[in-house]
Backbone as a printed PyTorch tensor [residue, N CA C, xyz], in Angstrom:
tensor([[[ 17.7390,  -6.0220,  -2.9360],
         [ 16.9580,  -5.1640,  -3.8130],
         [ 16.4220,  -5.9150,  -5.0180]],

        [[ 17.0970,  -7.0140,  -5.3990],
         [ 16.6180,  -7.7790,  -6.5420],
         [ 15.2170,  -8.3380,  -6.2740]],

        [[ 14.9830,  -8.8320,  -5.0590],
         [ 13.6600,  -9.3660,  -4.7050],
         [ 12.6090,  -8.2650,  -4.7030]],

        [[ 12.9910,  -7.0970,  -4.2370],
         [ 12.0610,  -5.9640,  -4.2040],
         [ 11.6610,  -5.5750,  -5.6260]],

        [[ 12.6360,  -5.4550,  -6.5070],
         [ 12.3490,  -5.0900,  -7.9000],
         [ 11.4850,  -6.1560,  -8.5640]],

        [[ 11.8220,  -7.4300,  -8.3400],
         [ 11.0150,  -8.5150,  -8.9170],
         [  9.5870,  -8.4680,  -8.3880]],

        [[  9.4310,  -8.1370,  -7.0980],
         [  8.1080,  -8.1240,  -6.4800],
         [  7.2130,  -7.0010,  -6.9930]],

        [[  7.8030,  -5.9090,  -7.4690],
         [  6.9610,  -4.8050,  -7.9480],
         [  6.5480,  -4.9610,  -9.4090]],

        [[  7.1460,  -5.8910, -10.1150],
         [  6.8420,  -6.0590, -11.5440],
         [  5.3690,  -6.3790, -11.7960]],

        [[  4.7310,  -7.3240, -11.0440],
         [  3.3190,  -7.6070, -11.3480],
         [  2.4070,  -6.3840, -11.2530]],

        [[  2.5360,  -5.6030, -10.1710],
         [  1.6610,  -4.4290, -10.0460],
         [  2.0250,  -3.3590, -11.0660]],

        [[  3.2940,  -3.2900, -11.4390],
         [  3.6960,  -2.3450, -12.4730],
         [  3.0330,  -2.6700, -13.8010]],

        [[  3.0270,  -3.9380, -14.1590],
         [  2.4040,  -4.3620, -15.4220],
         [  0.9030,  -4.1070, -15.3830]],

        [[  0.2500,  -4.5660, -14.3100],
         [ -1.2040,  -4.3890, -14.1920],
         [ -1.5440,  -2.8990, -14.1460]],

        [[ -0.7520,  -2.1260, -13.3960],
         [ -1.0090,  -0.6930, -13.2850],
         [ -0.9080,   0.0290, -14.6130]],

        [[  0.1110,  -0.2840, -15.3940],
         [  0.2870,   0.3660, -16.7010],
         [ -0.8260,  -0.0510, -17.6650]],

        [[ -1.1360,  -1.3390, -17.6870],
         [ -2.1400,  -1.8380, -18.6330],
         [ -3.5580,  -1.3590, -18.3230]],

        [[ -3.8850,  -1.2390, -17.0310],
         [ -5.2750,  -0.9670, -16.6630],
         [ -5.4860,   0.3770, -15.9600]],

        [[ -4.4960,   1.2570, -15.9630],
         [ -4.5890,   2.5280, -15.2470],
         [ -5.7960,   3.3490, -15.6950]],

        [[ -5.9640,   3.5450, -16.9800],
         [ -7.0830,   4.3530, -17.4730],
         [ -8.4200,   3.6960, -17.1650]],

        [[ -8.4940,   2.3670, -17.3170],
         [ -9.7390,   1.6500, -17.0180],
         [-10.0950,   1.7900, -15.5450]],

        [[ -9.0890,   1.6370, -14.6730],
         [ -9.3430,   1.7560, -13.2340],
         [ -9.7670,   3.1770, -12.8750]],

        [[ -9.1300,   4.1700, -13.4920],
         [ -9.5440,   5.5560, -13.2520],
         [-11.0050,   5.7620, -13.6350]],

        [[-11.4190,   5.1800, -14.7460],
         [-12.7830,   5.3730, -15.2420],
         [-13.8310,   4.5770, -14.4560]],

        [[-13.4780,   3.4060, -13.9520],
         [-14.4830,   2.5220, -13.3600],
         [-14.3980,   2.3250, -11.8470]],

        [[-13.2430,   2.5370, -11.2670],
         [-13.0890,   2.2120,  -9.8470],
         [-12.8960,   3.4180,  -8.9360]],

        [[-12.6600,   4.5800,  -9.5020],
         [-12.4150,   5.7570,  -8.6680],
         [-13.7320,   6.4270,  -8.2980]],

        [[-14.4050,   5.8290,  -7.3060],
         [-15.6420,   6.4110,  -6.7890],
         [-15.7850,   6.0350,  -5.3160]],

        [[-16.6450,   6.7600,  -4.6300],
         [-16.7990,   6.5940,  -3.1870],
         [-17.2580,   5.2190,  -2.7530]],

        [[-18.1170,   4.5960,  -3.5380],
         [-18.6350,   3.2680,  -3.1710],
         [-17.5030,   2.2370,  -3.1820]],

        [[-16.6910,   2.2370,  -4.2270],
         [-15.5600,   1.2990,  -4.3130],
         [-14.5860,   1.5420,  -3.1640]],

        [[-14.2910,   2.7950,  -2.8860],
         [-13.3610,   3.1300,  -1.8080],
         [-13.9020,   2.6290,  -0.4700]],

        [[-15.1760,   2.8890,  -0.1970],
         [-15.7430,   2.4750,   1.0930],
         [-15.7670,   0.9560,   1.2270]],

        [[-16.1030,   0.2510,   0.1640],
         [-16.1170,  -1.2130,   0.2200],
         [-14.7100,  -1.7590,   0.4350]],

        [[-13.7230,  -1.1750,  -0.2420],
         [-12.3350,  -1.6140,  -0.0570],
         [-11.8670,  -1.3510,   1.3760]],

        [[-12.2380,  -0.2060,   1.9310],
         [-11.8890,   0.0890,   3.3190],
         [-12.4450,  -0.9820,   4.2570]],

        [[-13.7100,  -1.3200,   4.0820],
         [-14.3600,  -2.3000,   4.9480],
         [-13.7690,  -3.6940,   4.7490]],

        [[-13.6140,  -4.1190,   3.5050],
         [-13.0980,  -5.4640,   3.2190],
         [-11.7030,  -5.6420,   3.7990]],

        [[-10.8390,  -4.6610,   3.6080],
         [ -9.4810,  -4.7950,   4.1460],
         [ -9.4490,  -4.6470,   5.6600]],

        [[-10.3820,  -3.9020,   6.2250],
         [-10.4880,  -3.8370,   7.6870],
         [-10.8230,  -5.1980,   8.2530]],

        [[-11.8020,  -5.8610,   7.6570],
         [-12.1700,  -7.2200,   8.0820],
         [-10.9900,  -8.1710,   7.8660]],

        [[-10.2940,  -8.0370,   6.7380],
         [ -9.1500,  -8.9090,   6.4420],
         [ -8.0590,  -8.7650,   7.4960]],

        [[ -7.7580,  -7.5320,   7.9020],
         [ -6.7380,  -7.3270,   8.9270],
         [ -7.1220,  -8.0400,  10.2230]],

        [[ -8.3760,  -7.9050,  10.6230],
         [ -8.8220,  -8.5320,  11.8650],
         [ -8.7600, -10.0540,  11.7520]],

        [[ -9.2470, -10.6160,  10.6390],
         [ -9.2480, -12.0680,  10.4610],
         [ -7.8350, -12.6460,  10.3910]],

        [[ -6.9410, -11.9650,   9.6730],
         [ -5.5640, -12.4510,   9.5610],
         [ -4.8660, -12.3970,  10.9210]],

        [[ -5.0730, -11.3240,  11.6680],
         [ -4.4650, -11.2310,  13.0000],
         [ -5.0240, -12.3120,  13.9150]],

        [[ -6.3260, -12.5680,  13.8470],
         [ -6.9490, -13.6170,  14.6700],
         [ -6.3740, -14.9810,  14.2960]],

        [[ -6.2410, -15.2330,  12.9960],
         [ -5.7000, -16.5090,  12.5070],
         [ -4.2660, -16.7230,  12.9850]],

        [[ -3.5070, -15.6580,  13.0570],
         [ -2.0780, -15.7720,  13.3700],
         [ -1.7440, -15.5750,  14.8450]],

        [[ -2.7710, -15.4830,  15.6990],
         [ -2.5260, -15.2610,  17.1240],
         [ -1.5360, -16.2760,  17.7160]],

        [[ -1.7120, -17.5230,  17.3740],
         [ -0.8810, -18.5860,  17.9590],
         [ -0.0410, -19.3020,  16.9130]],

        [[  0.0850, -18.7110,  15.7500],
         [  0.8440, -19.3190,  14.6560],
         [  2.2850, -18.8330,  14.6880]],

        [[  3.2100, -19.7400,  14.5540],
         [  4.6290, -19.3650,  14.4860],
         [  4.9620, -19.0090,  13.0380]],

        [[  5.4380, -17.8020,  12.8380],
         [  5.7780, -17.3540,  11.4910],
         [  7.1210, -17.9450,  11.0820]],

        [[  7.2530, -18.3020,   9.8100],
         [  8.4720, -18.9300,   9.2940],
         [  9.6100, -17.9390,   9.1120]],

        [[  9.2910, -16.7080,   8.7420],
         [ 10.3150, -15.7350,   8.3550],
         [ 10.2100, -14.5060,   9.2640]],

        [[ 11.3110, -14.1860,   9.9330],
         [ 11.3170, -13.0600,  10.8710],
         [ 12.2310, -11.9250,  10.4380]],

        [[ 13.0210, -12.1340,   9.4250],
         [ 13.9570, -11.1100,   8.9620],
         [ 13.7200, -10.8630,   7.4750]],

        [[ 13.6710,  -9.6060,   7.0980],
         [ 13.3830,  -9.2420,   5.7070],
         [ 14.4010,  -9.8620,   4.7420]],

        [[ 15.6380, -10.0550,   5.1910],
         [ 16.6690, -10.6220,   4.3250],
         [ 16.4740, -12.1180,   4.0770]],

        [[ 15.6460, -12.7640,   4.8890],
         [ 15.3930, -14.1980,   4.7480],
         [ 14.1800, -14.5100,   3.8750]],

        [[ 13.5400, -13.4850,   3.3440],
         [ 12.3680, -13.7040,   2.4850],
         [ 12.8330, -14.3200,   1.1720]],

        [[ 12.3600, -15.5450,   0.8600],
         [ 12.7730, -16.1550,  -0.4090],
         [ 12.0800, -15.4880,  -1.6010]],

        [[ 12.6110, -15.6940,  -2.7800],
         [ 12.0570, -15.0800,  -3.9920],
         [ 10.5840, -15.4660,  -4.1830]],

        [[ 10.2310, -16.7210,  -3.9090],
         [  8.8360, -17.1500,  -4.0960],
         [  7.8990, -16.3580,  -3.1830]],

        [[  8.3030, -16.1180,  -1.9640],
         [  7.4810, -15.3360,  -1.0330],
         [  7.4520, -13.8690,  -1.4560]],

        [[  8.5690, -13.3470,  -1.9350],
         [  8.6010, -11.9740,  -2.4410],
         [  7.6040, -11.8050,  -3.5900]],

        [[  7.4970, -12.8180,  -4.4350],
         [  6.5550, -12.7320,  -5.5550],
         [  5.1040, -12.8080,  -5.0710]],

        [[  4.8360, -13.5920,  -4.0210],
         [  3.4890, -13.6250,  -3.4340],
         [  3.1400, -12.2340,  -2.9090]],

        [[  4.0790, -11.6140,  -2.2260],
         [  3.8600, -10.2540,  -1.7140],
         [  3.6580,  -9.2880,  -2.8800]],

        [[  4.4420,  -9.4550,  -3.9340],
         [  4.2940,  -8.6090,  -5.1190],
         [  2.9430,  -8.7740,  -5.7880]],

        [[  2.4640, -10.0050,  -5.8730],
         [  1.1400, -10.2390,  -6.4560],
         [  0.0410,  -9.6280,  -5.5900]],

        [[  0.2290,  -9.6870,  -4.2780],
         [ -0.7760,  -9.0910,  -3.3970],
         [ -0.8080,  -7.5690,  -3.5450]],

        [[  0.3040,  -6.9820,  -3.9750],
         [  0.3260,  -5.5420,  -4.2080],
         [ -0.5980,  -5.1580,  -5.3640]],

        [[ -0.8570,  -6.0620,  -6.2860],
         [ -1.7830,  -5.7750,  -7.3890],
         [ -3.1680,  -5.3900,  -6.8610]],

        [[ -3.5530,  -5.9800,  -5.7260],
         [ -4.8550,  -5.6610,  -5.1380],
         [ -4.9330,  -4.2000,  -4.7040]],

        [[ -3.7870,  -3.6120,  -4.4210],
         [ -3.7780,  -2.2250,  -3.9580],
         [ -4.0950,  -1.2310,  -5.0660]],

        [[ -4.2070,  -1.7000,  -6.2760],
         [ -4.5670,  -0.8100,  -7.3750],
         [ -6.0400,  -0.4100,  -7.3020]],

        [[ -6.8140,  -1.1350,  -6.4950],
         [ -8.2130,  -0.7790,  -6.2670],
         [ -8.2310,   0.3820,  -5.2770]],

        [[ -8.8630,   1.5080,  -5.6230],
         [ -8.8960,   2.6600,  -4.7160],
         [ -9.5140,   2.2890,  -3.3650]],

        [[ -8.9210,   2.7990,  -2.3080],
         [ -9.3840,   2.4940,  -0.9600],
         [ -8.6350,   1.3440,  -0.3290]],

        [[ -7.8370,   0.6700,  -1.1460],
         [ -7.0090,  -0.4180,  -0.6480],
         [ -5.6400,   0.1600,  -0.3470]],

        [[ -5.1420,  -0.1200,   0.8210],
         [ -3.8220,   0.3730,   1.2040],
         [ -2.7480,  -0.4580,   0.5190]],

        [[ -1.7900,   0.2140,  -0.1520],
         [ -0.6970,  -0.5090,  -0.7950],
         [  0.1130,  -1.2680,   0.2480]],

        [[  0.4620,  -0.5810,   1.3020],
         [  1.2320,  -1.2700,   2.3420],
         [  0.3790,  -2.3290,   3.0280]],

        [[ -0.9030,  -2.0450,   3.2110],
         [ -1.7910,  -3.0310,   3.8340],
         [ -1.9020,  -4.3090,   3.0340]],

        [[ -2.0670,  -4.1860,   1.7300],
         [ -2.2090,  -5.3950,   0.9050],
         [ -0.9120,  -6.1960,   0.8670]],

        [[  0.2250,  -5.5160,   0.8250],
         [  1.4960,  -6.2470,   0.7800],
         [  1.8390,  -6.8520,   2.1420]],

        [[  1.5360,  -6.1360,   3.2160],
         [  1.7860,  -6.6930,   4.5450],
         [  0.8910,  -7.9080,   4.7790]],

        [[ -0.3860,  -7.8030,   4.4260],
         [ -1.2800,  -8.9600,   4.5620],
         [ -0.7990, -10.1330,   3.7190]],

        [[ -0.3680,  -9.8500,   2.4910],
         [  0.1650, -10.9160,   1.6350],
         [  1.3700, -11.5800,   2.2700]],

        [[  2.2530, -10.7840,   2.8580],
         [  3.4280, -11.3270,   3.5320],
         [  3.0610, -12.1700,   4.7300]],

        [[  2.1470, -11.6740,   5.5620],
         [  1.7320, -12.4160,   6.7540],
         [  1.0900, -13.7380,   6.3520]],

        [[  0.2270, -13.7060,   5.3470],
         [ -0.4120, -14.9470,   4.8870],
         [  0.6090, -15.9360,   4.3280]],

        [[  1.7400, -15.4210,   3.8420],
         [  2.7970, -16.2900,   3.2990],
         [  3.7790, -16.7410,   4.3890]],

        [[  3.5150, -16.3780,   5.6530],
         [  4.3550, -16.8440,   6.7440],
         [  5.4550, -15.9010,   7.1780]],

        [[  5.3690, -14.6360,   6.7670],
         [  6.3650, -13.6340,   7.1370],
         [  5.8580, -12.9020,   8.3860]],

        [[  6.7310, -12.6440,   9.3350],
         [  6.3210, -11.9240,  10.5370],
         [  5.8250, -10.5320,  10.1740]],

        [[  5.0240,  -9.9760,  11.0420],
         [  4.4510,  -8.6530,  10.8280],
         [  5.5460,  -7.6190,  10.5500]],

        [[  6.5990,  -7.6230,  11.3530],
         [  7.6790,  -6.6470,  11.1980],
         [  8.4290,  -6.8010,   9.8880]],

        [[  8.7750,  -8.0520,   9.5390],
         [  9.5060,  -8.2840,   8.2830],
         [  8.6240,  -7.9710,   7.0740]],

        [[  7.3320,  -8.3140,   7.1620],
         [  6.4080,  -8.0120,   6.0530],
         [  6.2730,  -6.5040,   5.8680]],

        [[  6.1770,  -5.7720,   6.9870],
         [  6.0570,  -4.3160,   6.9020],
         [  7.3310,  -3.6970,   6.3300]],

        [[  8.4800,  -4.2020,   6.7590],
         [  9.7490,  -3.6790,   6.2490],
         [  9.8830,  -3.9240,   4.7520]],

        [[  9.5540,  -5.1340,   4.3060],
         [  9.6190,  -5.4470,   2.8770],
         [  8.6380,  -4.5640,   2.1020]],

        [[  7.4550,  -4.3450,   2.6690],
         [  6.4550,  -3.4920,   2.0300],
         [  6.9800,  -2.0750,   1.8450]],

        [[  7.6730,  -1.5520,   2.8610],
         [  8.2230,  -0.1960,   2.7360],
         [  9.3390,  -0.1330,   1.7060]],

        [[ 10.1440,  -1.1900,   1.6190],
         [ 11.1670,  -1.2300,   0.5710],
         [ 10.5060,  -1.2230,  -0.8060]],

        [[  9.3930,  -1.9660,  -0.9390],
         [  8.6710,  -2.0060,  -2.2110],
         [  8.0610,  -0.6490,  -2.5520]],

        [[  7.7530,   0.1370,  -1.5390],
         [  7.0930,   1.4230,  -1.7660],
         [  7.9710,   2.3830,  -2.5600]],

        [[  9.2670,   2.3080,  -2.3510],
         [ 10.1580,   3.2830,  -2.9900],
         [ 10.0610,   3.2090,  -4.5180]],

        [[ 10.3670,   2.0740,  -5.1460],
         [ 10.2550,   2.0480,  -6.6120],
         [  8.8060,   2.1100,  -7.1000]],

        [[  7.8730,   1.5750,  -6.3080],
         [  6.4630,   1.6150,  -6.7110],
         [  5.9620,   3.0520,  -6.7890]],

        [[  6.2240,   3.8170,  -5.7480],
         [  5.7640,   5.2050,  -5.7210],
         [  6.4790,   6.0540,  -6.7750]],

        [[  7.7690,   5.8130,  -6.9600],
         [  8.4970,   6.5510,  -8.0050],
         [  7.9110,   6.2560,  -9.3840]],

        [[  7.6460,   4.9780,  -9.6460],
         [  7.0870,   4.5960, -10.9440],
         [  5.6920,   5.1540, -11.1640]],

        [[  4.8230,   5.0070, -10.1600],
         [  3.4490,   5.5130, -10.2870],
         [  3.4410,   7.0350, -10.4360]],

        [[  4.2780,   7.7140,  -9.6620],
         [  4.3560,   9.1720,  -9.7600],
         [  4.8890,   9.5940, -11.1270]],

        [[  5.8730,   8.8630, -11.6250],
         [  6.4310,   9.1590, -12.9380],
         [  5.3920,   9.0340, -14.0440]],

        [[  4.5740,   7.9890, -13.9640],
         [  3.5220,   7.7900, -14.9710],
         [  2.5000,   8.9160, -14.9020]],

        [[  2.0710,   9.2730, -13.6870],
         [  1.0930,  10.3580, -13.5340],
         [  1.6840,  11.6900, -14.0100]],

        [[  2.9450,  11.9160, -13.6960],
         [  3.6080,  13.1550, -14.1200],
         [  3.7260,  13.2170, -15.6410]],

        [[  4.0800,  12.1000, -16.2550],
         [  4.1760,  12.0290, -17.7110],
         [  2.8200,  12.3190, -18.3570]],

        [[  1.7580,  11.6970, -17.8270],
         [  0.4110,  11.9590, -18.3570],
         [  0.0440,  13.4330, -18.1910]],

        [[  0.4360,  14.0070, -17.0690],
         [  0.1500,  15.4200, -16.8150],
         [  0.8330,  16.2930, -17.8580]],

        [[  2.1160,  16.0520, -18.1150],
         [  2.8510,  16.8420, -19.0910],
         [  2.3230,  16.6300, -20.5040]],

        [[  1.9590,  15.3940, -20.8370],
         [  1.4450,  15.0940, -22.1720],
         [  0.0600,  15.6840, -22.4150]],

        [[ -0.6440,  16.0330, -21.3360],
         [ -1.9860,  16.6070, -21.4930],
         [ -1.9370,  18.0490, -21.9880]],

        [[ -0.7310,  18.6340, -22.0140],
         [ -0.5790,  19.9890, -22.5510],
         [ -0.7310,  21.0860, -21.5090]],

        [[ -0.7790,  20.7310, -20.2490],
         [ -0.9100,  21.7220, -19.1850],
         [  0.3880,  22.5220, -19.0860]],

        [[  0.2500,  23.8220, -18.9060],
         [  1.4160,  24.6960, -18.7810],
         [  2.0120,  24.5200, -17.3870]],

        [[  3.3050,  24.2620, -17.3180],
         [  3.9820,  23.9650, -16.0610],
         [  5.2350,  24.8170, -15.9880]],

        [[  5.2080,  25.8460, -15.1260],
         [  6.3220,  26.7890, -15.0540],
         [  7.3390,  26.4380, -13.9890]],

        [[  8.3560,  27.2780, -13.8760],
         [  9.4430,  27.0670, -12.9100],
         [  8.9130,  27.0950, -11.4770]],

        [[  7.9800,  27.9920, -11.1730],
         [  7.4230,  28.0700,  -9.8220],
         [  6.6470,  26.7940,  -9.4880]],

        [[  5.9130,  26.2610, -10.4570],
         [  5.1890,  25.0050, -10.2570],
         [  6.1690,  23.8720,  -9.9600]],

        [[  7.2630,  23.8510, -10.6840],
         [  8.2830,  22.8250, -10.4680],
         [  8.9140,  22.9460,  -9.0820]],

        [[  9.1560,  24.1800,  -8.6410],
         [  9.7210,  24.4240,  -7.3110],
         [  8.7590,  23.9370,  -6.2220]],

        [[  7.4840,  24.2430,  -6.3790],
         [  6.4730,  23.8030,  -5.4060],
         [  6.4130,  22.2780,  -5.3650]],

        [[  6.4450,  21.6440,  -6.5340],
         [  6.4290,  20.1870,  -6.6060],
         [  7.6530,  19.5990,  -5.9190]],

        [[  8.8090,  20.1740,  -6.1510],
         [ 10.0540,  19.7050,  -5.5490],
         [ 10.0180,  19.8460,  -4.0270]],

        [[  9.5610,  20.9830,  -3.5350],
         [  9.4550,  21.1920,  -2.0860],
         [  8.4740,  20.1880,  -1.4790]],

        [[  7.3540,  19.9750,  -2.1450],
         [  6.3740,  18.9930,  -1.6730],
         [  6.9600,  17.5950,  -1.6000]],

        [[  7.7410,  17.2190,  -2.5940],
         [  8.3800,  15.8940,  -2.6150],
         [  9.3830,  15.7480,  -1.4630]],

        [[ 10.1780,  16.7830,  -1.2450],
         [ 11.1800,  16.7300,  -0.1710],
         [ 10.5080,  16.6460,   1.1940]],

        [[  9.4910,  17.4670,   1.4180],
         [  8.7860,  17.4470,   2.6990],
         [  8.1080,  16.0930,   2.9280]],

        [[  7.4470,  15.5710,   1.9100],
         [  6.7720,  14.2760,   2.0790],
         [  7.7760,  13.1560,   2.3130]],

        [[  8.9450,  13.2290,   1.7040],
         [  9.9870,  12.2240,   1.9150],
         [ 10.4720,  12.2370,   3.3670]],

        [[ 10.7650,  13.4300,   3.8780],
         [ 11.2580,  13.5500,   5.2620],
         [ 10.1870,  13.0900,   6.2490]],

        [[  8.9600,  13.5340,   6.0510],
         [  7.8690,  13.1420,   6.9460],
         [  7.6470,  11.6310,   6.8830]],

        [[  7.7100,  11.0600,   5.6950],
         [  7.4890,   9.6120,   5.5740],
         [  8.5800,   8.8240,   6.2880]],

        [[  9.8170,   9.2900,   6.2480],
         [ 10.8880,   8.5980,   6.9840],
         [ 10.6030,   8.5950,   8.4850]],

        [[ 10.1490,   9.7230,   8.9970],
         [  9.8260,   9.8100,  10.4250],
         [  8.6390,   8.9120,  10.7810]],

        [[  7.6190,   8.9310,   9.9570],
         [  6.4290,   8.1210,  10.2140],
         [  6.7540,   6.6350,  10.1150]],

        [[  7.5370,   6.2530,   9.1270],
         [  7.8940,   4.8370,   8.9520],
         [  8.6620,   4.3220,  10.1650]],

        [[  9.5630,   5.1190,  10.6870],
         [ 10.3270,   4.7060,  11.8700],
         [  9.3830,   4.4220,  13.0400]],

        [[  8.4590,   5.3220,  13.2870],
         [  7.4850,   5.1280,  14.3640],
         [  6.5540,   3.9590,  14.0960]],

        [[  6.1210,   3.8330,  12.8560],
         [  5.2150,   2.7540,  12.4970],
         [  5.8860,   1.3860,  12.6330]],

        [[  7.1430,   1.2840,  12.2280],
         [  7.8610,  -0.0020,  12.3560],
         [  7.9770,  -0.4050,  13.8230]],

        [[  8.2180,   0.5480,  14.6870],
         [  8.2860,   0.2650,  16.1230],
         [  6.9310,  -0.2380,  16.6220]],

        [[  5.8670,   0.4060,  16.1960],
         [  4.5160,  -0.0010,  16.5920],
         [  4.1760,  -1.3980,  16.0640]],

        [[  4.4580,  -1.6410,  14.7900],
         [  4.1010,  -2.8930,  14.1240],
         [  4.7670,  -4.1020,  14.7850]],

        [[  5.9760,  -3.9360,  15.2400],
         [  6.6930,  -5.0550,  15.8600],
         [  6.0840,  -5.4640,  17.1960]],

        [[  5.3420,  -4.5620,  17.8320],
         [  4.8020,  -4.8590,  19.1560],
         [  3.2960,  -5.0010,  19.2080]],

        [[  2.5780,  -4.5590,  18.1840],
         [  1.1080,  -4.5580,  18.2270],
         [  0.5280,  -5.2160,  16.9780]],

        [[ -0.7040,  -5.6800,  17.1150],
         [ -1.3820,  -6.2810,  15.9610],
         [ -2.0140,  -5.1830,  15.1050]],

        [[ -2.4950,  -5.5880,  13.9450],
         [ -3.1640,  -4.6620,  13.0360],
         [ -4.6720,  -4.6160,  13.2760]],

        [[ -5.1510,  -5.2790,  14.3170],
         [ -6.5980,  -5.3310,  14.5650],
         [ -7.2010,  -3.9400,  14.7580]],

        [[ -6.5070,  -3.0650,  15.4810],
         [ -7.0260,  -1.7100,  15.6870],
         [ -7.1250,  -0.9690,  14.3510]],

        [[ -6.1400,  -1.1770,  13.4730],
         [ -6.1750,  -0.5800,  12.1480],
         [ -7.3600,  -1.1350,  11.3540]],

        [[ -7.6470,  -2.4310,  11.5330],
         [ -8.7950,  -3.0380,  10.8730],
         [-10.1010,  -2.4110,  11.3190]],

        [[-10.2550,  -2.2030,  12.6280],
         [-11.4680,  -1.5750,  13.1580],
         [-11.5980,  -0.1490,  12.6130]],

        [[-10.4890,   0.5850,  12.6050],
         [-10.4880,   1.9470,  12.0620],
         [-10.9620,   1.9440,  10.6060]],

        [[-10.4470,   1.0180,   9.7970],
         [-10.8220,   0.9520,   8.3800],
         [-12.3090,   0.6420,   8.2160]],

        [[-12.8280,  -0.2550,   9.0390],
         [-14.2520,  -0.6080,   8.9520],
         [-15.1170,   0.6030,   9.2840]],

        [[-14.7870,   1.2930,  10.3700],
         [-15.5600,   2.4740,  10.7640],
         [-15.4850,   3.5550,   9.6870]],

        [[-14.2820,   3.8260,   9.2010],
         [-14.1220,   4.8250,   8.1440],
         [-14.8860,   4.4040,   6.8860]],

        [[-14.8180,   3.1270,   6.5230],
         [-15.5320,   2.6320,   5.3480],
         [-17.0310,   2.8060,   5.4700]],

        [[-17.5710,   2.5450,   6.6540],
         [-19.0150,   2.7160,   6.8760],
         [-19.3920,   4.1930,   6.7690]],

        [[-18.5860,   5.0670,   7.3620],
         [-18.8590,   6.5100,   7.2940],
         [-18.8210,   6.9900,   5.8370]],

        [[-17.8030,   6.5680,   5.0900],
         [-17.6850,   6.9620,   3.6770],
         [-18.8590,   6.4170,   2.8690]],

        [[-19.2370,   5.1630,   3.1110],
         [-20.3640,   4.5460,   2.4020],
         [-21.6580,   5.3100,   2.6770]],

        [[-21.9170,   5.6140,   3.9320],
         [-23.1290,   6.3570,   4.2920],
         [-23.1220,   7.7310,   3.6100]],

        [[-21.9790,   8.3900,   3.6480],
         [-21.8720,   9.7030,   2.9990],
         [-22.2470,   9.6280,   1.5170]],

        [[-21.6960,   8.6570,   0.8040],
         [-21.9520,   8.5860,  -0.6420],
         [-23.3370,   8.0470,  -0.9580]],

        [[-23.9210,   7.2440,  -0.0770],
         [-25.2860,   6.7640,  -0.3130],
         [-26.3260,   7.8580,  -0.0390]],

        [[-26.0240,   8.7340,   0.9060],
         [-26.9670,   9.8080,   1.2540],
         [-26.7600,  11.0720,   0.4400]],

        [[-25.7020,  11.1290,  -0.3140],
         [-25.3730,  12.3300,  -1.0810],
         [-26.3030,  12.5350,  -2.2240]]])
């Protein structure tokens, strides 16, 4: 867990320092569509590059601190809307020589404190904005959190099984197609 905590520090710092700026300048359809396309192409290129490459690290416990920090730095890219947090960290891991499965597992471990921290910041901003938040609202939020947690555990289990046996190329194609559709929508709007 020490490596996971160390790896989330860069995105935590960048996220806190630039959250308002990113909300004001990057949260729009054009940025999202471009990020979808760029990361779709990246997934395909990285998978093509690694077709015959032997990865150095196959177990999440064997990831050295230096590689964990590379993965953590790559998570900073996920602060751009339309960029997948898990996608950027998995790509960072693969580029650093970590197998697809170990990179995905480390990425999911990083998600826990990252999502808690990001949600906490958004919740704090929400409360500080002066919005009235009653007991029923809190109950709905709690139920939503519990349901999303259970569903995410089920999805992660299935996704880890898929990731260990298949490449991310299909995900890359999906992102490119979705990015083009989103781009066309916002250009024609």
